[in-house]
Short mmCIF file of C-alpha atoms in Angstrom, two decimals:
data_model
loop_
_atom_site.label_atom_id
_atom_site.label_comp_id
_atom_site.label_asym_id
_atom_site.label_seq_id
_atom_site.Cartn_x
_atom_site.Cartn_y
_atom_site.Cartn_z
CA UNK A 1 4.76 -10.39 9.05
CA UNK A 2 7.54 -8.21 7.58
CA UNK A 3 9.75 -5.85 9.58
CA UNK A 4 8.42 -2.68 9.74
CA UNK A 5 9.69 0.76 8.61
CA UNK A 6 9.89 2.95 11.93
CA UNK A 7 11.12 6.47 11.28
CA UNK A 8 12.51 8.70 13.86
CA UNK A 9 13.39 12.38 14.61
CA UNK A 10 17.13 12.22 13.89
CA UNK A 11 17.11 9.86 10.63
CA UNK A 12 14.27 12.11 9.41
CA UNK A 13 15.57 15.30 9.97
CA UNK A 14 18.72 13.88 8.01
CA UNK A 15 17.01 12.22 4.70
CA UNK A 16 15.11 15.37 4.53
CA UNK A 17 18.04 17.38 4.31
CA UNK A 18 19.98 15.23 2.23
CA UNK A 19 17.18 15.50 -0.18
CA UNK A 20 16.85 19.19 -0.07
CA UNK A 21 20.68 19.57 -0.98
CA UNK A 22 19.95 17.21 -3.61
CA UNK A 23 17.15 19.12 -5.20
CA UNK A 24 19.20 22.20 -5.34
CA UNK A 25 22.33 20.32 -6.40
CA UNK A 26 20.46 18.70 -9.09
CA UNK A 27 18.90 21.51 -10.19
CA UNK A 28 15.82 19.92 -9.39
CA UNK A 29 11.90 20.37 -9.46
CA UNK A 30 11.66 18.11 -6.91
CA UNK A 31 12.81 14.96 -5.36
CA UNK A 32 10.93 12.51 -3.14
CA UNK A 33 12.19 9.13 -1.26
CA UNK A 34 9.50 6.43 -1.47
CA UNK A 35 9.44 3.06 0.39
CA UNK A 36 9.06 0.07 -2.09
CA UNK A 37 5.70 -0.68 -0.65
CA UNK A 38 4.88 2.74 -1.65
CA UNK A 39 4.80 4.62 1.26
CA UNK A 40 6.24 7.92 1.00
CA UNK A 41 9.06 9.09 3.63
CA UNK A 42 10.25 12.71 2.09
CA UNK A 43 9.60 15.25 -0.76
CA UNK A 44 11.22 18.28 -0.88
CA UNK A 45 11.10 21.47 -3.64
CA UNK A 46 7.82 22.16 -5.36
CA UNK A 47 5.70 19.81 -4.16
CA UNK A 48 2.56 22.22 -3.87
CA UNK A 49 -0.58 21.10 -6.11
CA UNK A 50 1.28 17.81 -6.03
CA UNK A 51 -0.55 14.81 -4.97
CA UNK A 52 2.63 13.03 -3.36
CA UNK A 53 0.19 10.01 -2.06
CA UNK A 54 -0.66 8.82 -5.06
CA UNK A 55 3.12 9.51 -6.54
CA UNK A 56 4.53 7.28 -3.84
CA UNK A 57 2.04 4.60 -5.07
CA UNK A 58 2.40 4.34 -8.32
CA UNK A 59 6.16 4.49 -7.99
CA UNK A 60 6.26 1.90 -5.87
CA UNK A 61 3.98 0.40 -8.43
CA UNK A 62 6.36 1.20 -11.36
CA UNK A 63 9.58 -0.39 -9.62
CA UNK A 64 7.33 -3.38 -8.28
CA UNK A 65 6.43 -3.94 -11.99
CA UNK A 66 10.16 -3.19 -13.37
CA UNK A 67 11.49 -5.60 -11.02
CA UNK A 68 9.29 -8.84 -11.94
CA UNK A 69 10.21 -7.91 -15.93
CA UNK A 70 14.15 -7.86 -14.55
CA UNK A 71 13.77 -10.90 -12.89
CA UNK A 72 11.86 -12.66 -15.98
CA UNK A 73 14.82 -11.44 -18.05
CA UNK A 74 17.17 -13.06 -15.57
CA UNK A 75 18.07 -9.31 -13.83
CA UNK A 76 18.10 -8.81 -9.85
CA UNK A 77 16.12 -5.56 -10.73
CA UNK A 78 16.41 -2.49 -12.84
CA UNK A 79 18.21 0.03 -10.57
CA UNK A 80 17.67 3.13 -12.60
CA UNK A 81 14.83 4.02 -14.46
CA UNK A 82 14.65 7.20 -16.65
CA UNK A 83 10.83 9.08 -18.14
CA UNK A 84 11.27 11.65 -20.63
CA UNK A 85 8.58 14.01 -20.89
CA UNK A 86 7.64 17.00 -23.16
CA UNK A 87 8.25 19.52 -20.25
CA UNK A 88 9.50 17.45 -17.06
CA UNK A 89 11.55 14.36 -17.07
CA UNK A 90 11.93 11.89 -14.25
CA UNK A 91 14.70 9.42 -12.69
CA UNK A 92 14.40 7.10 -9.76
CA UNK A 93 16.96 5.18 -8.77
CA UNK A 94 16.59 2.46 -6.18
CA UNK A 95 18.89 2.71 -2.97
CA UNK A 96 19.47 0.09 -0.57
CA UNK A 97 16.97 -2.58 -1.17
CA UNK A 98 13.84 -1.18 0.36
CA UNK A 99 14.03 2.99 -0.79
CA UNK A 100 13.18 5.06 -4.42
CA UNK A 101 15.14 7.93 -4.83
CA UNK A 102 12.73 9.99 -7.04
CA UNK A 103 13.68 12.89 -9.13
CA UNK A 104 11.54 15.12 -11.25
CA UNK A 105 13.83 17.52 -13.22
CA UNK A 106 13.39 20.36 -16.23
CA UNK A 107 15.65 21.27 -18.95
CA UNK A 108 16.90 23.62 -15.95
CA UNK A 109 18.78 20.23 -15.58
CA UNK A 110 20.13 17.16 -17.46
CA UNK A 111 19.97 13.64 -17.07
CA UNK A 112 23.93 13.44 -16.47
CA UNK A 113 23.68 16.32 -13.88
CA UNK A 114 20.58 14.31 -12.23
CA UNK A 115 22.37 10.86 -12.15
CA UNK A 116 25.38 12.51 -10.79
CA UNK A 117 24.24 14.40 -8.02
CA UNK A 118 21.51 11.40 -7.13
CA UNK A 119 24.66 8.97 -6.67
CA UNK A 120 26.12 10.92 -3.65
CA UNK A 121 22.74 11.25 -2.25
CA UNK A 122 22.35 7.47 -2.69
CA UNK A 123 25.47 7.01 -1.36
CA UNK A 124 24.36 8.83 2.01
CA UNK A 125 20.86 7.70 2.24
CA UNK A 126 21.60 4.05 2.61
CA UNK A 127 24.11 4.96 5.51
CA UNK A 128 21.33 6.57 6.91
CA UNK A 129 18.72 3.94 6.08
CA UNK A 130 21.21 1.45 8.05
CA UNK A 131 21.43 3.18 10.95
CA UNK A 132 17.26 3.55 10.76
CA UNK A 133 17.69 -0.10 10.78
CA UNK A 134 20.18 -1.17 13.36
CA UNK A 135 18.09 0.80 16.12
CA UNK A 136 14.89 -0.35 15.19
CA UNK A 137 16.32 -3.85 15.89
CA UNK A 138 17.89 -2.53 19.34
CA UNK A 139 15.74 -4.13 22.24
CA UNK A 140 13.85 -1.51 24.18
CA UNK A 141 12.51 0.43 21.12
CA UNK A 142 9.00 -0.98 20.76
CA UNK A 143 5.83 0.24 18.72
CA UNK A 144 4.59 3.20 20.11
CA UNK A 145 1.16 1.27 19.89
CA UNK A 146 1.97 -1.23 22.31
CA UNK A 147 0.26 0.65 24.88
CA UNK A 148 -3.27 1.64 22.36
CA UNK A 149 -6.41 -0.07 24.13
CA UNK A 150 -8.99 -1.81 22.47
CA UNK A 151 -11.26 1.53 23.51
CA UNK A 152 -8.72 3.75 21.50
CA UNK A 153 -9.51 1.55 18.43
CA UNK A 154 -12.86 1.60 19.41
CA UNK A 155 -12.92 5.43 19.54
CA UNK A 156 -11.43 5.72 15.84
CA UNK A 157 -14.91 3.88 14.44
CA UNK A 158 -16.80 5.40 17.23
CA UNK A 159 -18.54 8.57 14.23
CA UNK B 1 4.36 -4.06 6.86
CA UNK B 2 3.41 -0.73 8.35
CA UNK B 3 5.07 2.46 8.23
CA UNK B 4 5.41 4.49 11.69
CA UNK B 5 6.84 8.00 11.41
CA UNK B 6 7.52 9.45 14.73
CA UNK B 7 8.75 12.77 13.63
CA UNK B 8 5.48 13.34 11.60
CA UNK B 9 3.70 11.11 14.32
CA UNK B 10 1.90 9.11 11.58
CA UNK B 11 1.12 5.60 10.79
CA UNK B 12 0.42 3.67 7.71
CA UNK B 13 -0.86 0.64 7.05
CA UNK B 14 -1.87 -1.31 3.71
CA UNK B 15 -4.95 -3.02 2.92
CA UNK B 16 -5.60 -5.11 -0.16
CA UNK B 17 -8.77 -6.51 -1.53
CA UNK B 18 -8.50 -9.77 -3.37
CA UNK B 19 -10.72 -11.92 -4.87
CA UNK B 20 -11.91 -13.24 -8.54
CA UNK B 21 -12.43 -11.16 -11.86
CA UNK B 22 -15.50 -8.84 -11.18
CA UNK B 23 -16.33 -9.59 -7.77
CA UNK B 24 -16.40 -5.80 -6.95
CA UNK B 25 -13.25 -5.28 -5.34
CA UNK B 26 -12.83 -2.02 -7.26
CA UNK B 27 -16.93 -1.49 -6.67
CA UNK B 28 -15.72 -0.97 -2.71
CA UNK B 29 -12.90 1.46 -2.96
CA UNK B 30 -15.49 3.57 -5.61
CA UNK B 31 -18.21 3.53 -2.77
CA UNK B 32 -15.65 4.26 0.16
CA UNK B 33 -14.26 7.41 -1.88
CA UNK B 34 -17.62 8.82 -3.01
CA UNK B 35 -19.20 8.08 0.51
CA UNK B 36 -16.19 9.75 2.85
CA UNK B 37 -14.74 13.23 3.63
CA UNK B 38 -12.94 15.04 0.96
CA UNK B 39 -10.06 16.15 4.05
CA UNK B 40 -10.04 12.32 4.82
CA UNK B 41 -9.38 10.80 1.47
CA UNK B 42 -7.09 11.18 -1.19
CA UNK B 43 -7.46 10.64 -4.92
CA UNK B 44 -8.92 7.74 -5.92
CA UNK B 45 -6.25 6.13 -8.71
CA UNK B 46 -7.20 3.56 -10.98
CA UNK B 47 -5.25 1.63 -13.44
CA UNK B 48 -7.63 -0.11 -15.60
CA UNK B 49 -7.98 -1.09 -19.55
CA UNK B 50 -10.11 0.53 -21.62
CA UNK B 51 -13.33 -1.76 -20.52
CA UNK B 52 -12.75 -0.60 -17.07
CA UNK B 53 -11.09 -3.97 -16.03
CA UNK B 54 -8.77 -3.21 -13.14
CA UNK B 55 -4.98 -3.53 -14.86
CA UNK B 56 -2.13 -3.63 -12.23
CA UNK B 57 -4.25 -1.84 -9.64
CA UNK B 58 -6.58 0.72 -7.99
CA UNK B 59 -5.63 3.13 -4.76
CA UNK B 60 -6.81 5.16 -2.47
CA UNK B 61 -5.54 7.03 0.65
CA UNK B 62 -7.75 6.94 3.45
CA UNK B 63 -7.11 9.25 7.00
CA UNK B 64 -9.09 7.12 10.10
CA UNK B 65 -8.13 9.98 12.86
CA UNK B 66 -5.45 10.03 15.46
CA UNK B 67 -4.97 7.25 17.96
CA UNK B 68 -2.55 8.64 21.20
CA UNK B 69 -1.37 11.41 18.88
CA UNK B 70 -0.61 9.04 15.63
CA UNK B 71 -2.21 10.01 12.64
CA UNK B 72 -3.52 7.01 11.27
CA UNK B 73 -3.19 6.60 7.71
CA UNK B 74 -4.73 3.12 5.23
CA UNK B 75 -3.36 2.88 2.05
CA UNK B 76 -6.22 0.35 0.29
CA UNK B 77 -5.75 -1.55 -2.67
CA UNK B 78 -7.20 -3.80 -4.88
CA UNK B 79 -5.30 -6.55 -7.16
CA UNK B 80 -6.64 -7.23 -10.77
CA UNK B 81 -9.22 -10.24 -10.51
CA UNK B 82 -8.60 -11.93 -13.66
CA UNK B 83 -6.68 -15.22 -13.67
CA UNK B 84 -3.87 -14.29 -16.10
CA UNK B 85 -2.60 -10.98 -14.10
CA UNK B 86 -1.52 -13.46 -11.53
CA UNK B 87 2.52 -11.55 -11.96
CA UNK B 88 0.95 -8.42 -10.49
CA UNK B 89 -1.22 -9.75 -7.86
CA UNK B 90 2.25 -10.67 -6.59
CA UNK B 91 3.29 -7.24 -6.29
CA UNK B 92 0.13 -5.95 -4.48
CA UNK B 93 0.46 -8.15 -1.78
CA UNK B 94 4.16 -6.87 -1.04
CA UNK B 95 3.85 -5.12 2.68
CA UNK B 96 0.38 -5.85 3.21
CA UNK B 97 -0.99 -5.49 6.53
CA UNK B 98 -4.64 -6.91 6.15
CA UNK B 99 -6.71 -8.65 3.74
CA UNK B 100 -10.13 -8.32 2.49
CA UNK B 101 -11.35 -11.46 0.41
CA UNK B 102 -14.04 -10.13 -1.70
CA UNK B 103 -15.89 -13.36 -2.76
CA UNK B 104 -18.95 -13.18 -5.26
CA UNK B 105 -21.58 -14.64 -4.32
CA UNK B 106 -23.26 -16.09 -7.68
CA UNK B 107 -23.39 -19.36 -7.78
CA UNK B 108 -21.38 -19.95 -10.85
CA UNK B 109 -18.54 -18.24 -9.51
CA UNK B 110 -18.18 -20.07 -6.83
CA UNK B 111 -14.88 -21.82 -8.78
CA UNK B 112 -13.53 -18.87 -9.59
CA UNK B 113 -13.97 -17.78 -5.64
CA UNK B 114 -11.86 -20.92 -4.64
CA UNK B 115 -9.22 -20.43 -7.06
CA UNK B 116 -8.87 -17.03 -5.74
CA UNK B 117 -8.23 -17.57 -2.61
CA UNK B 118 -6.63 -20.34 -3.12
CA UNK B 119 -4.31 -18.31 -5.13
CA UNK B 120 -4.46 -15.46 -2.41
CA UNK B 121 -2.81 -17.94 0.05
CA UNK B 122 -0.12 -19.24 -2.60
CA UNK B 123 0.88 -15.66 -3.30
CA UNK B 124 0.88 -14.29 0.55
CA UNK B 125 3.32 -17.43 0.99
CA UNK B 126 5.67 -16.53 -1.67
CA UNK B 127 5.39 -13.02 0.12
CA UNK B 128 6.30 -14.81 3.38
CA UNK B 129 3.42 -14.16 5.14
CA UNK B 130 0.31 -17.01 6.52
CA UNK B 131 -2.58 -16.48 5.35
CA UNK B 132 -3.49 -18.12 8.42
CA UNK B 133 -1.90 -15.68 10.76
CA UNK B 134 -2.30 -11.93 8.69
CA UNK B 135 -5.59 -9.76 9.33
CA UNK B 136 -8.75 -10.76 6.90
CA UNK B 137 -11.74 -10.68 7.01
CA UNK B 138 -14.02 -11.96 4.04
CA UNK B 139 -16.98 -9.77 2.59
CA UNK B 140 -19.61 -12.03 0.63
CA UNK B 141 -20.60 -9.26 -2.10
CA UNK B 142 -23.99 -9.68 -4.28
CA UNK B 143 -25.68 -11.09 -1.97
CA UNK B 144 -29.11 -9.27 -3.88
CA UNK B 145 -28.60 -11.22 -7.16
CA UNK B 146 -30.64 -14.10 -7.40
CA UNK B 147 -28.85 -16.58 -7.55
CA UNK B 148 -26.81 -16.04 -4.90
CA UNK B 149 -25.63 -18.82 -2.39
CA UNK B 150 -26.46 -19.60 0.92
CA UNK B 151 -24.01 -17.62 3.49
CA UNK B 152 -24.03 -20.46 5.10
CA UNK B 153 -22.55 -22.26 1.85
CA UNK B 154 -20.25 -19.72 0.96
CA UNK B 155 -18.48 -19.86 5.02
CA UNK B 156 -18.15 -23.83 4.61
CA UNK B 157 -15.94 -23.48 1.39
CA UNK B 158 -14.80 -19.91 1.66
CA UNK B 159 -14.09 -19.11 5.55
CA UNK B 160 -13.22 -22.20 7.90
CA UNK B 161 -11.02 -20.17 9.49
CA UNK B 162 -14.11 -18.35 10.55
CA UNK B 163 -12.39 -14.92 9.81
CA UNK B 164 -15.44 -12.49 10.79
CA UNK B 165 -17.55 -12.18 7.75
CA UNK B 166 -19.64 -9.42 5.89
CA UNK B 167 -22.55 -9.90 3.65
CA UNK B 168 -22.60 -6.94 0.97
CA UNK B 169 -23.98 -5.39 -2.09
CA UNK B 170 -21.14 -3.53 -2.65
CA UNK B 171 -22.82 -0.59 -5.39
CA UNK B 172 -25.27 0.48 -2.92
CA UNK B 173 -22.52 0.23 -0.19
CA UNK B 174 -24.23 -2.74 1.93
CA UNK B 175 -21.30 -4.08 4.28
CA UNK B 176 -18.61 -2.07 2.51
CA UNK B 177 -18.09 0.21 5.46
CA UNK B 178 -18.46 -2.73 8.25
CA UNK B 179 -15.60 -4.78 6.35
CA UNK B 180 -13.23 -1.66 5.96
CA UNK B 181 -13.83 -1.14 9.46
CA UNK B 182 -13.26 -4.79 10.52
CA UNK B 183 -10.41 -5.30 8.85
CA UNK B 184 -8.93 -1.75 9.76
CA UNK B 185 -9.42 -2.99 13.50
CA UNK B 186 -7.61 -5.93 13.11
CA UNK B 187 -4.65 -4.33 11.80
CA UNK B 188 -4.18 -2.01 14.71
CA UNK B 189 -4.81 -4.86 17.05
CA UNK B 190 -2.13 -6.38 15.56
CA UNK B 191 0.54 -3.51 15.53
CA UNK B 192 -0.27 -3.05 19.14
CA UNK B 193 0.72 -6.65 19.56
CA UNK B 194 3.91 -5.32 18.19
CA UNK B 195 3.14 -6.43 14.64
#
C-alpha cells in the first residue's frame, strides 16, 4: 500500500494560512490545495455554493490525465496548467510531487500576477509538506485507528 | 492511500470499481446516489461520451458516519470498461484503498471478465500495489439475465482468492449496498492494521 497523507493541527493551520495570503495576494477568487489522488486538503476565499469535492476530483483527474500525455511526449509532467474562461480563469500548478496548487482568478487579476504570487506560495508549501512528511515517518505517531474495534466498524453499517 | 486529517478529524478513503465495458460499474454508483441521504452524499460526477459510455471516470462522495470522532469519508470511483481506455484506468487506480471487481455475469462476457481483471492486477502492479494483498471484494452483477452463469462458475475463474463475493442486479440495487459495505469494511480493517 502507499504511504498515507496524515494531516495535523500545526501543518494545517499553516497551509491554510499560506493559502489565504495567497488568495488576497493574488487577487484571487479562490485558491484550493488538492492531493494528486484528489483529495482535497484546503480552500480558502469564496468557496460558498462551491462543490469543492467534486473540484478536488476532477483536478486530480485533470493533472492525472496531463501527466500520462507529458510522459507519452517524453515530459516528467506538465507543472503548470492554465484555463481561460469567459468570466473566471484558472491555474494549478503542481508543488512537490504529491500537491495541486489551485487558483481560480477574475480579470480582478492576471495570469502574471497569479503565477507570481503562486510561486512563493509554492515555494512555502513544499517546506511545509516536508515537514508533514518527516513526522509522519517519526516512530510513535501511528493511525489514530489503530485502536477502532471490529464493533466500531460494525456500528458504522449497523442503520 | 487514505487521507487522515486530524485537525478536521476526518478520514478518506478511495474505492474503485473495475471490471469490463458495461458490466454496470457506473449502474452501482447511480443506485448508491439515488438510494442514500442527500447530507451523506455529494454530487454524483460523470464523465461519459455522448452514448453514456463512462470516458475517464465517474465520482461520488459518500459520508459513512464517525468512527471514535473521525468523520469517515469514501471517495468511489469507477474506471471506463472498454479495452482501449486502458491509459486512464491507470490513473484511477492511483491511491486506491479497495477494490470492487464488477464482473458480468452473461455468459459471453465471461472473456471480457478475465481480461479485466486480469488487466486490474497488471495495472494495480504498475501502481505498486498486490492485488493479492489490497481490499476487494467481487460483485457478480446480472445475475437475472438468462443466460447468466453458474456462481459457482464465475468463483472458479473469477475469485480463487475467495475474496467475499456478492451476487447483484445492480439497476434494481440487488447486492449493491452489501458490496459497498463489504468492501468499505475491509478498508477500515485495514487502516486499523495501520494500513
Amino acid at each position: 500500500m502507499g504511504t498515507q497523507l496524515v494531516m495535523y493541527e500545526e501543518e494545517f493551520t499553516k497551509i491554510n494560512s499560506v493559502c489565504d495570503r495567497l488568495t488576497k495576494d493574488a487577487n484571487a477568487k479562490l485558491v484550493f490545495l488538492v492531493d494528486k489522488n484528489g483529495q482535497l486538503i484546503s480552500a480558502t476565499g469564496q468557496t460558498t455554493n462551491l462543490d469543492t469535492t467534486s473540484l478536488a476530483s476532477l483536478t486530480a483527474g485533470n493533472v492525472a490525465a496531463m501527466g500520462g500525455l507529458a510522459k507519452l511526449i517524453g515530459e516528467n509532467e506538465f507543472p503548470n496548467q492554465f484555463h481561460e474562461g469567459a468570466r473566471d480563469s484558472l491555474y494549478m500548478t503542481i508543488v512537490g510531487t504529491r500537491v495541486v496548487l489551485v487558483i481560480i482568478f477574475d480579470n480582478r487579476s492576471s495570469l502574471g500576477l497569479v503565477r507570481l504570487r503562486s510561486k512563493k506560495a509554492s515555494d512555502e508549501l513544499n517546506r511545509i509538506f516536508d515537514s508533514l512528511i518527516r513526522k509522519a515517518d517519526l516512530p510513535g505517531i501511528g493511525s489514530p485507528f489503530a485502536e477502532i474495534t471490529d464493533d466500531d466498524i460494525d456500528n458504522l453499517f449497523s442503520e | 492511500m487514505s487521507f487522515i486529517n486530524y485537525s478536521s478529524r476526518e478520514i478518506n478513503c478511495k474505492i474503485v470499481y473495475y471490471g469490463p465495458g458495461l458490466c454496470g460499474k457506473t449502474t452501482n454508483l447511480q443506485y448508491i446516489y439515488n438510494k442514500t441521504n442527500p447530507e451523506t452524499k455529494g454530487k454524483l460526477i460523470s464523465l461519459s461520451t455522448e452514448t453514456d459510455r463512462t470516458l475517464f471516470f465517474d465520482f461520488l462522495p459518500l459520508s459513512l458516519g464517525e468512527i471514535r470522532g473521525f468523520k469517515t469519508r469514501f471517495h468511489l470511483y469507477t474506471v471506463p470498461g472498454q479495452v482501449f481506455y486502458d491509459a486512464s484506468r491507470k490513473l484511477i487506480l492511483k491511491g486506491v484503498d479497495g477494490v470492487v471487481f464488477v464482473a458480468d455475469s452473461q455468459v459471453e462476457r465471461m472473456e471480457a471478465n478475465m481480461e479485466s481483471l486480469e488487466n486490474l492486477r497488471g495495472n494495480l502492479g504498475e501502481q505498486g500495489y498486490d492485488f493479492d494483498r489490497i481490499p476487494a471484494v467481487v460483485q457478480y452483477n446480472k445475475r437475472d439475465l438468462p443466460n447468466a452463469v453458474s456462481a459457482e462458475e464465475l468463483r472458479k475463474v473469477l475469485n480463487p482468492r475467495r475474496l467475499p463475493e456478492y451476487s447483484a442486479v445492480a439497476p434494481t440495487g440487488v447486492g449493491v449496498f452489501d458490496t459497498l459495505k463489504a468492501v468499505a469494511k475491509l478498508v477500515l480493517t485495514e487502516l486499523k492494521k495501520g494500513g
